[in-house]
Amino acid sequence: MNNDIFLKLYNEIESEIISKYGLSENYQGAIVFFKNKIKDNELKLKIDQVRKLRNFLVHEDLVKDYEMFEISPQVIDFLKELLKLILNPIK
């Protein structure tokens, strides 16, 4: 299911950011921290949309209880590309 893949990738991205930038393990704003380092406004917007989606999936009780919607394959692809960018940044 794409929602599970989405959450797994998001968590992996968050862990990589924490590790790469030496943030504390319980740092709550790793995605926002990373987003603020980016100059590309379109990429910033996409990262923020993904962050909001993740928070909706994790924190909304109605969504936790059953599958209200499914994350699209395009969002999954975006997260995979974002993870690649974090692991191998453009110099």
Short mmCIF file of C-alpha atoms in Angstrom, two decimals:
data_model
loop_
_atom_site.label_atom_id
_atom_site.label_comp_id
_atom_site.label_asym_id
_atom_site.label_seq_id
_atom_site.Cartn_x
_atom_site.Cartn_y
_atom_site.Cartn_z
CA MET A 1 0.00 0.00 0.00
CA ASN A 2 1.38 3.40 -0.97
CA ASN A 3 0.55 5.02 2.37
CA ASP A 4 2.88 2.61 4.17
CA ILE A 5 5.60 3.17 1.57
CA PHE A 6 5.10 6.93 1.90
CA LEU A 7 5.55 6.84 5.68
CA LYS A 8 8.58 4.55 5.43
CA LEU A 9 10.28 6.83 2.88
CA TYR A 10 9.40 9.96 4.84
CA ASN A 11 10.89 8.49 8.01
CA GLU A 12 14.00 7.43 6.11
CA ILE A 13 14.40 10.95 4.71
CA GLU A 14 13.98 12.42 8.17
CA SER A 15 16.60 10.03 9.60
CA GLU A 16 19.06 10.89 6.84
CA ILE A 17 18.62 14.62 7.45
CA ILE A 18 19.15 14.14 11.20
CA SER A 19 22.27 12.09 10.56
CA LYS A 20 23.71 14.28 7.79
CA TYR A 21 23.30 17.57 9.68
CA GLY A 22 24.12 16.20 13.15
CA LEU A 23 20.71 17.01 14.59
CA SER A 24 19.60 15.37 17.82
CA GLU A 25 17.77 12.04 17.39
CA ASN A 26 14.51 13.47 18.68
CA TYR A 27 14.73 16.61 16.52
CA GLN A 28 11.14 17.38 15.50
CA GLY A 29 11.67 19.67 12.54
CA ALA A 30 14.20 17.83 10.37
CA ILE A 31 12.16 18.22 7.18
CA VAL A 32 11.56 21.93 7.83
CA PHE A 33 15.26 22.35 8.69
CA PHE A 34 16.19 20.79 5.33
CA LYS A 35 13.52 22.73 3.41
CA ASN A 36 14.91 26.00 4.75
CA LYS A 37 18.35 25.17 3.32
CA ILE A 38 16.95 24.86 -0.23
CA LYS A 39 16.84 27.80 -2.63
CA ASP A 40 14.45 26.25 -5.20
CA ASN A 41 10.98 27.55 -4.27
CA GLU A 42 9.15 24.82 -6.19
CA LEU A 43 11.07 22.12 -4.33
CA LYS A 44 10.40 23.90 -1.03
CA LEU A 45 6.67 23.91 -1.80
CA LYS A 46 6.65 20.19 -2.64
CA ILE A 47 8.54 19.32 0.53
CA ASP A 48 6.08 21.36 2.58
CA GLN A 49 3.11 19.63 0.92
CA VAL A 50 4.64 16.23 1.67
CA ARG A 51 5.23 17.27 5.28
CA LYS A 52 1.59 18.29 5.65
CA LEU A 53 0.44 15.02 4.09
CA ARG A 54 2.58 13.06 6.51
CA ASN A 55 1.23 14.98 9.48
CA PHE A 56 -2.31 14.38 8.28
CA LEU A 57 -1.70 10.64 7.93
CA VAL A 58 -0.02 10.32 11.31
CA HIS A 59 -1.96 12.74 13.50
CA GLU A 60 -5.57 12.71 12.27
CA ASP A 61 -7.61 10.11 14.15
CA LEU A 62 -10.01 9.50 11.25
CA VAL A 63 -7.16 8.68 8.91
CA LYS A 64 -5.38 6.42 11.42
CA ASP A 65 -8.42 4.18 11.81
CA TYR A 66 -8.91 3.36 8.14
CA GLU A 67 -7.60 4.16 4.72
CA MET A 68 -9.36 7.36 3.75
CA PHE A 69 -7.16 7.94 0.69
CA GLU A 70 -4.06 6.53 -0.93
CA ILE A 71 -0.87 8.42 -1.71
CA SER A 72 -0.26 8.59 -5.46
CA PRO A 73 2.70 6.91 -7.14
CA GLN A 74 3.94 10.37 -8.17
CA VAL A 75 4.34 11.37 -4.53
CA ILE A 76 6.23 8.13 -3.83
CA ASP A 77 8.51 8.89 -6.79
CA PHE A 78 9.09 12.41 -5.48
CA LEU A 79 10.14 11.05 -2.08
CA LYS A 80 12.52 8.58 -3.73
CA GLU A 81 14.11 11.44 -5.70
CA LEU A 82 14.30 13.60 -2.59
CA LEU A 83 16.05 10.80 -0.71
CA LYS A 84 18.56 10.48 -3.58
CA LEU A 85 19.15 14.25 -3.43
CA ILE A 86 19.82 14.08 0.29
CA LEU A 87 22.14 11.08 -0.04
CA ASN A 88 23.95 12.51 -3.09
CA PRO A 89 23.57 16.30 -3.11
CA ILE A 90 24.30 18.29 -6.24
CA LYS A 91 27.57 20.14 -5.70
#
